[in-house]
PDB file of C-alpha atoms in Angstrom:
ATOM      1  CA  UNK A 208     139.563 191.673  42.272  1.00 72.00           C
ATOM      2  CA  UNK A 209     142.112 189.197  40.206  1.00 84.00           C
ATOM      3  CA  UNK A 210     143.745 187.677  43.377  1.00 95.00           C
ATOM      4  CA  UNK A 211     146.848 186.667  41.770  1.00 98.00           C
ATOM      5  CA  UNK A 212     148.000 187.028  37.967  1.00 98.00           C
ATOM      6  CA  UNK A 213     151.282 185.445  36.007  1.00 98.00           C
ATOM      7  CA  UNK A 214     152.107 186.105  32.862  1.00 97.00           C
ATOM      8  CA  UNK A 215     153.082 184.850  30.175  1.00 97.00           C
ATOM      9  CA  UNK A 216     150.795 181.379  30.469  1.00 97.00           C
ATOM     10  CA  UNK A 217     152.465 179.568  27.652  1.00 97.00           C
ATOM     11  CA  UNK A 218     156.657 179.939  27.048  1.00 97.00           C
ATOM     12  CA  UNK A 219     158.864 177.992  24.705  1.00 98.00           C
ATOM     13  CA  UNK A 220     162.801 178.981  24.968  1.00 97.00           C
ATOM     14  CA  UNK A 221     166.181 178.027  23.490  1.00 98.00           C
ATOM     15  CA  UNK A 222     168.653 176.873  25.799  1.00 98.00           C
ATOM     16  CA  UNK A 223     170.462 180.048  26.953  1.00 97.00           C
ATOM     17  CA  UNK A 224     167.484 181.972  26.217  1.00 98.00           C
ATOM     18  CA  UNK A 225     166.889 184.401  29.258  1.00 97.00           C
ATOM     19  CA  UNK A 226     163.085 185.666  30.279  1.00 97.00           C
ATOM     20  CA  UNK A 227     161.058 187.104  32.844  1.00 98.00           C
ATOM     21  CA  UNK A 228     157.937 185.629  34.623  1.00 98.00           C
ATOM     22  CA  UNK A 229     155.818 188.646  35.845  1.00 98.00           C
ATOM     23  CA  UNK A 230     153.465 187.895  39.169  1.00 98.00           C
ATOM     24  CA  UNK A 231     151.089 190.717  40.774  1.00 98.00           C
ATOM     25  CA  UNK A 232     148.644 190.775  43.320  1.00 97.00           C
ATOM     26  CA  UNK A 233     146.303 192.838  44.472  1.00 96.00           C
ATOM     27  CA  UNK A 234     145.575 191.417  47.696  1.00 94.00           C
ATOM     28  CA  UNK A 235     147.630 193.796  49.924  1.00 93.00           C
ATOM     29  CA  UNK A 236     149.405 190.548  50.829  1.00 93.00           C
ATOM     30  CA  UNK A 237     152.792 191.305  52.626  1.00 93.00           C
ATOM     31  CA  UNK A 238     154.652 187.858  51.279  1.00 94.00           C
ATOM     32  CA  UNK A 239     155.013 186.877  48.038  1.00 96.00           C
ATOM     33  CA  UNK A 240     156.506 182.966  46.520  1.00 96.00           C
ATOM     34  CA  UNK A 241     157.851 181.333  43.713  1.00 98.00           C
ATOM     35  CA  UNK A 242     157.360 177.604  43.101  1.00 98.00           C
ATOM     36  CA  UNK A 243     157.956 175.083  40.838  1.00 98.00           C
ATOM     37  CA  UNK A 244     156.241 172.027  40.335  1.00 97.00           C
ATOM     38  CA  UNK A 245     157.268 169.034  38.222  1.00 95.00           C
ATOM     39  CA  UNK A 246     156.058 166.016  38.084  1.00 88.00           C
ATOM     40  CA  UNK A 247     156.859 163.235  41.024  1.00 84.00           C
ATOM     41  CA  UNK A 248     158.637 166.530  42.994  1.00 86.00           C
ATOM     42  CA  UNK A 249     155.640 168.299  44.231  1.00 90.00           C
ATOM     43  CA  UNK A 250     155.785 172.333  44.886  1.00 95.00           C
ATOM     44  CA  UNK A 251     159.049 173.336  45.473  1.00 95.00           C
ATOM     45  CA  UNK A 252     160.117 176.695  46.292  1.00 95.00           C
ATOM     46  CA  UNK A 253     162.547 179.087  44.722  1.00 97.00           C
ATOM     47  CA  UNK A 254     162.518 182.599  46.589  1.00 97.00           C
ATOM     48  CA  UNK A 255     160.627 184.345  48.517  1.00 95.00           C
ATOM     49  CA  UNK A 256     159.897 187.499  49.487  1.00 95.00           C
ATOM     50  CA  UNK A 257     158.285 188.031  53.334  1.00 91.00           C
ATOM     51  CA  UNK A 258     157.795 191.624  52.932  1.00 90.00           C
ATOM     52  CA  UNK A 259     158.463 194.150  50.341  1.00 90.00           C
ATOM     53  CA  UNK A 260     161.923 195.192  49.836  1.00 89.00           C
ATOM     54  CA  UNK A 261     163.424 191.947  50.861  1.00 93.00           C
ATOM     55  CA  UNK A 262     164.280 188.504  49.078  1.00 95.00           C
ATOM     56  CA  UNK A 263     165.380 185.180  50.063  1.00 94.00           C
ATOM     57  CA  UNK A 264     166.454 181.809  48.706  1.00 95.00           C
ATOM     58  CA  UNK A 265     163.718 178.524  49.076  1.00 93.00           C
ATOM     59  CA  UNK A 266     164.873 175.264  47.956  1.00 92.00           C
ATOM     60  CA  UNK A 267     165.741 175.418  44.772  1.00 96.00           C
ATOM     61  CA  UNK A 268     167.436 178.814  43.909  1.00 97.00           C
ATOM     62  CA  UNK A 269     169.793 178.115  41.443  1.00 97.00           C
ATOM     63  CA  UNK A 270     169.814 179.691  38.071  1.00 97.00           C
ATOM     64  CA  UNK A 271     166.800 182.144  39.423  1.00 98.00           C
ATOM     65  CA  UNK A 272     167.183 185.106  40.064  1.00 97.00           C
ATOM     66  CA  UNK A 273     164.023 187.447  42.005  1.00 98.00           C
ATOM     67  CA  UNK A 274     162.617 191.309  42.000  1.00 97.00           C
ATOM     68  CA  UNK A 275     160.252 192.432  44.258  1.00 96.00           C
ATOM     69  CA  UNK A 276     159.510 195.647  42.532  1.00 89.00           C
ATOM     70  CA  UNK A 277     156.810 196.693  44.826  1.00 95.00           C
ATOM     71  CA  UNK A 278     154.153 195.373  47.424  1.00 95.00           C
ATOM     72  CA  UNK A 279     152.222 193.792  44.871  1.00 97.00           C
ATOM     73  CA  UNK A 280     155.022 192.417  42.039  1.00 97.00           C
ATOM     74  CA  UNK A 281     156.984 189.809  42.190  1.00 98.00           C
ATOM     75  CA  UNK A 282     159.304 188.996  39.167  1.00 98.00           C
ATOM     76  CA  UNK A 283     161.445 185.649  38.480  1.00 98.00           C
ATOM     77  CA  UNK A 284     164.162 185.788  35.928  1.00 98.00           C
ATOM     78  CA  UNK A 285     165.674 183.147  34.206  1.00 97.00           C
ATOM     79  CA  UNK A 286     169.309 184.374  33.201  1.00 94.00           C
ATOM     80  CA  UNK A 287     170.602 181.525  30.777  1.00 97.00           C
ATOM     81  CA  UNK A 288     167.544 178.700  30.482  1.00 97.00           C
ATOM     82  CA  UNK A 289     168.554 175.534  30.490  1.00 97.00           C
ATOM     83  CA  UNK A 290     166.075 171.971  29.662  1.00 97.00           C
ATOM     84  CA  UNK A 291     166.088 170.993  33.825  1.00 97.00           C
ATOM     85  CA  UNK A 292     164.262 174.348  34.126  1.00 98.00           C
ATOM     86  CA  UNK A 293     160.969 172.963  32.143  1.00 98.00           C
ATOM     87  CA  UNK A 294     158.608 172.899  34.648  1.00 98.00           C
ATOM     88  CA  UNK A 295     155.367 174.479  35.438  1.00 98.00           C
ATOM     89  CA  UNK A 296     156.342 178.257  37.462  1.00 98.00           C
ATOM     90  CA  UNK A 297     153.579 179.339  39.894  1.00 98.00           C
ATOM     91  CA  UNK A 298     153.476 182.213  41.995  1.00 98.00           C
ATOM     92  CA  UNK A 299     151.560 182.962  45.553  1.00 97.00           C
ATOM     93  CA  UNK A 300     151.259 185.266  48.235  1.00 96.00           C
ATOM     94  CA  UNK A 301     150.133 185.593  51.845  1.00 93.00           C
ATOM     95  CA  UNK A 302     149.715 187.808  54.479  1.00 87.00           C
ATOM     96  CA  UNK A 303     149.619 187.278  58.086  1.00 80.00           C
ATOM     97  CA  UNK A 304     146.586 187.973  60.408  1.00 73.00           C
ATOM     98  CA  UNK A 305     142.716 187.270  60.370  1.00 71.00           C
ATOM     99  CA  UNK A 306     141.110 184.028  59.542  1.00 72.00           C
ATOM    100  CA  UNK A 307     143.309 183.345  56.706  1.00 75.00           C
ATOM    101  CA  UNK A 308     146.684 184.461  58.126  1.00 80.00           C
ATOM    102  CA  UNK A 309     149.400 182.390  56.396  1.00 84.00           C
ATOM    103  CA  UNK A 310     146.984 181.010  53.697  1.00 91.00           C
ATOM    104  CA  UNK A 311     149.258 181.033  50.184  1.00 94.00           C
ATOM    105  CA  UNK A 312     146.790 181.636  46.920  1.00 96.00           C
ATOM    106  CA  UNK A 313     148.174 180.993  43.945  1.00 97.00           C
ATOM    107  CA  UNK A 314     148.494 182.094  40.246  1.00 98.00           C
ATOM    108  CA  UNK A 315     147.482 180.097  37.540  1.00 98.00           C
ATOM    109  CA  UNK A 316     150.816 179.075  36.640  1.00 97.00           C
ATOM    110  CA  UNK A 317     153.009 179.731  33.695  1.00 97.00           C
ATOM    111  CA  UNK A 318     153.809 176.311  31.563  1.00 97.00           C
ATOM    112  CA  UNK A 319     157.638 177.124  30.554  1.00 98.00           C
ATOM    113  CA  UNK A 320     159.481 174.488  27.783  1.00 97.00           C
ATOM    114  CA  UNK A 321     163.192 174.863  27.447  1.00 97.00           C
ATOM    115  CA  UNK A 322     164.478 172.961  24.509  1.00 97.00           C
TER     116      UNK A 322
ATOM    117  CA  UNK B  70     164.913 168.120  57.162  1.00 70.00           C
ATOM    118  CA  UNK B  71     160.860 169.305  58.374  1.00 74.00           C
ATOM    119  CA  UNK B  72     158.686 166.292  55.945  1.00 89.00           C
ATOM    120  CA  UNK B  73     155.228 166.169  55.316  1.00 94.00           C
ATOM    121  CA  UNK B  74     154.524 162.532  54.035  1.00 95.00           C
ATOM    122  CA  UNK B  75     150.950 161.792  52.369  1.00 95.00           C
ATOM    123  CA  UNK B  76     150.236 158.484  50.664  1.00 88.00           C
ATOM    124  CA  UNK B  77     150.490 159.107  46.374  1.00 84.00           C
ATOM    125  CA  UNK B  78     147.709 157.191  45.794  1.00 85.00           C
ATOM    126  CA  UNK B  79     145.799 156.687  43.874  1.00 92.00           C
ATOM    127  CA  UNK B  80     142.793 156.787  46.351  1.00 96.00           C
ATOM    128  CA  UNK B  81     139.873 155.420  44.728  1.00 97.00           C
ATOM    129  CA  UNK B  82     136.341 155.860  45.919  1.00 97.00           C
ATOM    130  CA  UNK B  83     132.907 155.311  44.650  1.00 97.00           C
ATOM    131  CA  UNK B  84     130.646 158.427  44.302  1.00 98.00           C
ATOM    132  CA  UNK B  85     128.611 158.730  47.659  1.00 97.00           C
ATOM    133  CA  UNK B  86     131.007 157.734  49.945  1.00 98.00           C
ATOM    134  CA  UNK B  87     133.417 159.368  52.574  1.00 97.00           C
ATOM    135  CA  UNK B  88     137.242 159.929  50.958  1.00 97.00           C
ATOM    136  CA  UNK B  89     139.661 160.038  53.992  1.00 97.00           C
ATOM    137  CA  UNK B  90     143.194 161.364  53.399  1.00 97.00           C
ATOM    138  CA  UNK B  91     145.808 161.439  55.551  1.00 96.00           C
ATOM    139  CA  UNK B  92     148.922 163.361  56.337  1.00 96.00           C
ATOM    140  CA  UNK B  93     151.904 163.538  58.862  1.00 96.00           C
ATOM    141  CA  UNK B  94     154.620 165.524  59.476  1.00 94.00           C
ATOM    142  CA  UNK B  95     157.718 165.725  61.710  1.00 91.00           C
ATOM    143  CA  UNK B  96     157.684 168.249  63.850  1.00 85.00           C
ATOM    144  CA  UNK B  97     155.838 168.637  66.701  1.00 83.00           C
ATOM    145  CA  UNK B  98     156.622 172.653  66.463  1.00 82.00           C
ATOM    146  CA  UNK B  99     154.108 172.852  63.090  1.00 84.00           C
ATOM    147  CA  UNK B 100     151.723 175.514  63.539  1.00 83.00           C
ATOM    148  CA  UNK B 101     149.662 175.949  60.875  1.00 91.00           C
ATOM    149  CA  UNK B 102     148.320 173.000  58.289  1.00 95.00           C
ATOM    150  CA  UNK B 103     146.904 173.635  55.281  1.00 96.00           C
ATOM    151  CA  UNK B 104     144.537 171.407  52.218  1.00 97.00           C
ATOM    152  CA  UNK B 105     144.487 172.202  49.030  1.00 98.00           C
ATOM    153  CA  UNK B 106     143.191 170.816  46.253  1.00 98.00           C
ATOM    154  CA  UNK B 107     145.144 170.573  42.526  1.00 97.00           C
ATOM    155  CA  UNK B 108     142.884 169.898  39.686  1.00 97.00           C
ATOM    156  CA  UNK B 109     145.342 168.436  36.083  1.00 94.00           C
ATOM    157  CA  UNK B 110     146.484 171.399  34.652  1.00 94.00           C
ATOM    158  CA  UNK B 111     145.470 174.087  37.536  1.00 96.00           C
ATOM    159  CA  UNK B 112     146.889 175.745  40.694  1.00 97.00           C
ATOM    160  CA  UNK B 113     146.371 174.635  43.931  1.00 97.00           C
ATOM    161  CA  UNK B 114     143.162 176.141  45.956  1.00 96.00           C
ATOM    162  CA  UNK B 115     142.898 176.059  49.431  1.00 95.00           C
ATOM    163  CA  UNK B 116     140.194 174.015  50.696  1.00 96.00           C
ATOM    164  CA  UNK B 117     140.657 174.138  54.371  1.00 94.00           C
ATOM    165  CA  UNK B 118     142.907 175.218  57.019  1.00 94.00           C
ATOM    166  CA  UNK B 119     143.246 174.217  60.870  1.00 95.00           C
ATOM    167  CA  UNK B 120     145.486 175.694  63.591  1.00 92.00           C
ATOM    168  CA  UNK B 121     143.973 173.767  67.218  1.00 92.00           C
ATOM    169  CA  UNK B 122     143.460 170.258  68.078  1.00 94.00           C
ATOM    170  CA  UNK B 123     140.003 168.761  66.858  1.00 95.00           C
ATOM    171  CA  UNK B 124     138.057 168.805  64.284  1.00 96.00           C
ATOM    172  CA  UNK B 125     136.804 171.987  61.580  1.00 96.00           C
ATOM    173  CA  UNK B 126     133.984 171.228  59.244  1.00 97.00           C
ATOM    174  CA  UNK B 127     133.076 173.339  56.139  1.00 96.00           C
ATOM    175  CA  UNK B 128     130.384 171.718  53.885  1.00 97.00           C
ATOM    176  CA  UNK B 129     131.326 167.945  53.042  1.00 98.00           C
ATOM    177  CA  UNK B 130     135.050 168.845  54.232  1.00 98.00           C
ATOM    178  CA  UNK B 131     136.192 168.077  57.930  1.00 98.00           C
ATOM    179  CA  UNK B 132     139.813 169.018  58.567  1.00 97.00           C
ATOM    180  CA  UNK B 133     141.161 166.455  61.642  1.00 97.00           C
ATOM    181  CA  UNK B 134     144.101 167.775  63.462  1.00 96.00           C
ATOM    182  CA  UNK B 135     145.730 165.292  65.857  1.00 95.00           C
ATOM    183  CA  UNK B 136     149.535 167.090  67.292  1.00 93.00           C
ATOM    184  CA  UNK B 137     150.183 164.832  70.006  1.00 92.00           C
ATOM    185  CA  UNK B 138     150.503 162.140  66.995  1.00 93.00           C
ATOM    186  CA  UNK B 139     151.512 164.528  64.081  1.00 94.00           C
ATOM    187  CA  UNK B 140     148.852 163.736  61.576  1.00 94.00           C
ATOM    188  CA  UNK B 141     146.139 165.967  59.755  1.00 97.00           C
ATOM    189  CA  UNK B 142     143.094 163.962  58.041  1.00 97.00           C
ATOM    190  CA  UNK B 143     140.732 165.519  55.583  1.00 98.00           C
ATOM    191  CA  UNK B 144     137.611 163.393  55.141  1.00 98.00           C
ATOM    192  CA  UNK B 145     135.416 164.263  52.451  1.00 98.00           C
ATOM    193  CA  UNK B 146     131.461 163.012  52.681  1.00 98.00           C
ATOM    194  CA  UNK B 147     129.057 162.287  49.838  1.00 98.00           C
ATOM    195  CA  UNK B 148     132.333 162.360  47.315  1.00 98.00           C
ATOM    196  CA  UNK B 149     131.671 163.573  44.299  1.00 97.00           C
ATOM    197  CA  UNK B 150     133.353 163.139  40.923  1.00 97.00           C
ATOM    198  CA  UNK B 151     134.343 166.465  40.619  1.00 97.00           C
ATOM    199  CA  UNK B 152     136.412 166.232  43.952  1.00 98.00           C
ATOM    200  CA  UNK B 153     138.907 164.364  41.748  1.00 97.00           C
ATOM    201  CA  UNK B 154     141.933 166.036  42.231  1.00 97.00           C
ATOM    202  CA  UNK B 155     145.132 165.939  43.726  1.00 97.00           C
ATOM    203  CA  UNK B 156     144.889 166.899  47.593  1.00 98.00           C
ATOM    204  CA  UNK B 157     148.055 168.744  48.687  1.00 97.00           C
ATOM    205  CA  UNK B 158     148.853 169.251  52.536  1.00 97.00           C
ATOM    206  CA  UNK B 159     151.145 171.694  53.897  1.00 95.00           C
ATOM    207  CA  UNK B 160     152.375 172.473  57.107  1.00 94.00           C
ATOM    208  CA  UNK B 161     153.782 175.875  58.894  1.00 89.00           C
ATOM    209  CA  UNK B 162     156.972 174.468  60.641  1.00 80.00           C
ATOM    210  CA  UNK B 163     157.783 176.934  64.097  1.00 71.00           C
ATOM    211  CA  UNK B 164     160.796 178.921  62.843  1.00 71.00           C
ATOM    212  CA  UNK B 165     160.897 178.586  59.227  1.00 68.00           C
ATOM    213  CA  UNK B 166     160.282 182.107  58.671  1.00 72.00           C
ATOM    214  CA  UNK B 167     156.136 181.018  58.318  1.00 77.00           C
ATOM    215  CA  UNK B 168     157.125 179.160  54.918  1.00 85.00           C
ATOM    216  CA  UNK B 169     154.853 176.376  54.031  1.00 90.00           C
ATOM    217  CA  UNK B 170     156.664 172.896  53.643  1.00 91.00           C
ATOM    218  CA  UNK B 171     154.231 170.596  51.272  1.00 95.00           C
ATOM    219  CA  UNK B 172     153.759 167.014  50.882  1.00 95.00           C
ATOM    220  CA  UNK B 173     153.491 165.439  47.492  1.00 95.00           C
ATOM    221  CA  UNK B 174     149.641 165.323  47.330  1.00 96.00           C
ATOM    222  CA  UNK B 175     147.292 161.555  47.142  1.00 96.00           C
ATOM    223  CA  UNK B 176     145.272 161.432  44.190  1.00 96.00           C
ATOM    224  CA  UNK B 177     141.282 161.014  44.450  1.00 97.00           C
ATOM    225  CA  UNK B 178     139.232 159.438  42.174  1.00 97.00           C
ATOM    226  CA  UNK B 179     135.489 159.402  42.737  1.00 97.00           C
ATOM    227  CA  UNK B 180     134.079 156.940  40.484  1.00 96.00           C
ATOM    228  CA  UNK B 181     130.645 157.118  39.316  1.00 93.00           C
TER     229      UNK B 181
END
């Protein structure tokens, strides 16, 4: 049982570069998050998906752009990079229900540098 | 705008002692609240959660959940240096679609 797995852990791009942050879980969670994190601006989040088959936008949805692909995937895309999109990327998920109902758990987080 | 406001820190305690953290937030619709602990360079982990007035122990963690004044405490007994970490709390606002909205996290240092 992995919980919740991003990859790539490490990414360097070019400004303009475009790339793909992959999440899965196998959890059976329903929901599914994208968040970034930089320093002095806590979580913030991105999109979200509340059940498979649907998308919508969190705070900071510019330049993203989100696939659920299935129950347990959840892509981000990043279109044309530019340097205010260095940050550290993590992905969660949640279901509803039971002792943990709404309870997020995360990924380890994928460190992205765009120069 | 829903806030959840936490003090940055940095909260500094010697090893032994009780850690108290506090949070508010500002609505008095918020359902569900939410610790979680950030160690440098990791994701967040849940450490508790509380949904009802009162208090919810789990090992040297008590969640303290307080509506009628809006504030959520974790207190942390016999602190230990490896409970230094940022301590994130989040809140389920009624009607945002069960989205967590997250204060900026205190940081702990338990000093030995």
């Amino acid at each position: 049982n992995a919980g919740v797995t991003q990859t790539p852990k490490f990414q360097v791009l070019k400004t303009g570069q475009s790339m793909t942050l992959q999440c899965a879980q196998d959890m059976n969670h329903n929901s599914m998050y994208w968040y970034r994190q930089d320093p002095g601006m806590g979580l913030r989040l991105i999109y979200y998906s509340a059940s498979e088959g649907t998308t919508d936008k969190g705070e900071v949805p510019n330049g993203y752009n989100v696939s659920r692909l299935n129950k347990r995937e959840f892509s981000l895309r990043l279109e044309s990079a530019a340097p205010s999109q260095t940050s550290v990327y993590f992905c969660a998920s949640s279901t509803i229900g039971g002792t943990s109902t709404d309870t997020q758990y995360f990924g380890p987080g994928t460190r992205l540098t765009v120069l | 705008q829903k806030e959840v406001e936490q003090n940055s820190g940095p909260l500094s305690v010697p090893e032994g002692a009780i850690a108290s953290l506090n949070c508010t937030y500002s609505d008095r619709g918020s359902q569900s609240f939410f610790w979680y602990r950030q160690y440098s360079g990791k994701s967040p982990e849940l450490i508790m959660s509380i949904y009802s007035n009162g208090d919810k122990e789990d090992g040297r963690f008590t969640a303290q959940l307080n509506k009628a004044s809006q504030y959520v405490s974790l207190l942390i007994r016999d602190s230990q240096p490896s409970d230094s970490a940022t301590y994130l709390c989040a809140v389920i606002y009624a009607g945002n679609n069960r989205k967590l909205i997250w204060g900026l996290g205190t940081s702990l240092a338990v000093n030995p």
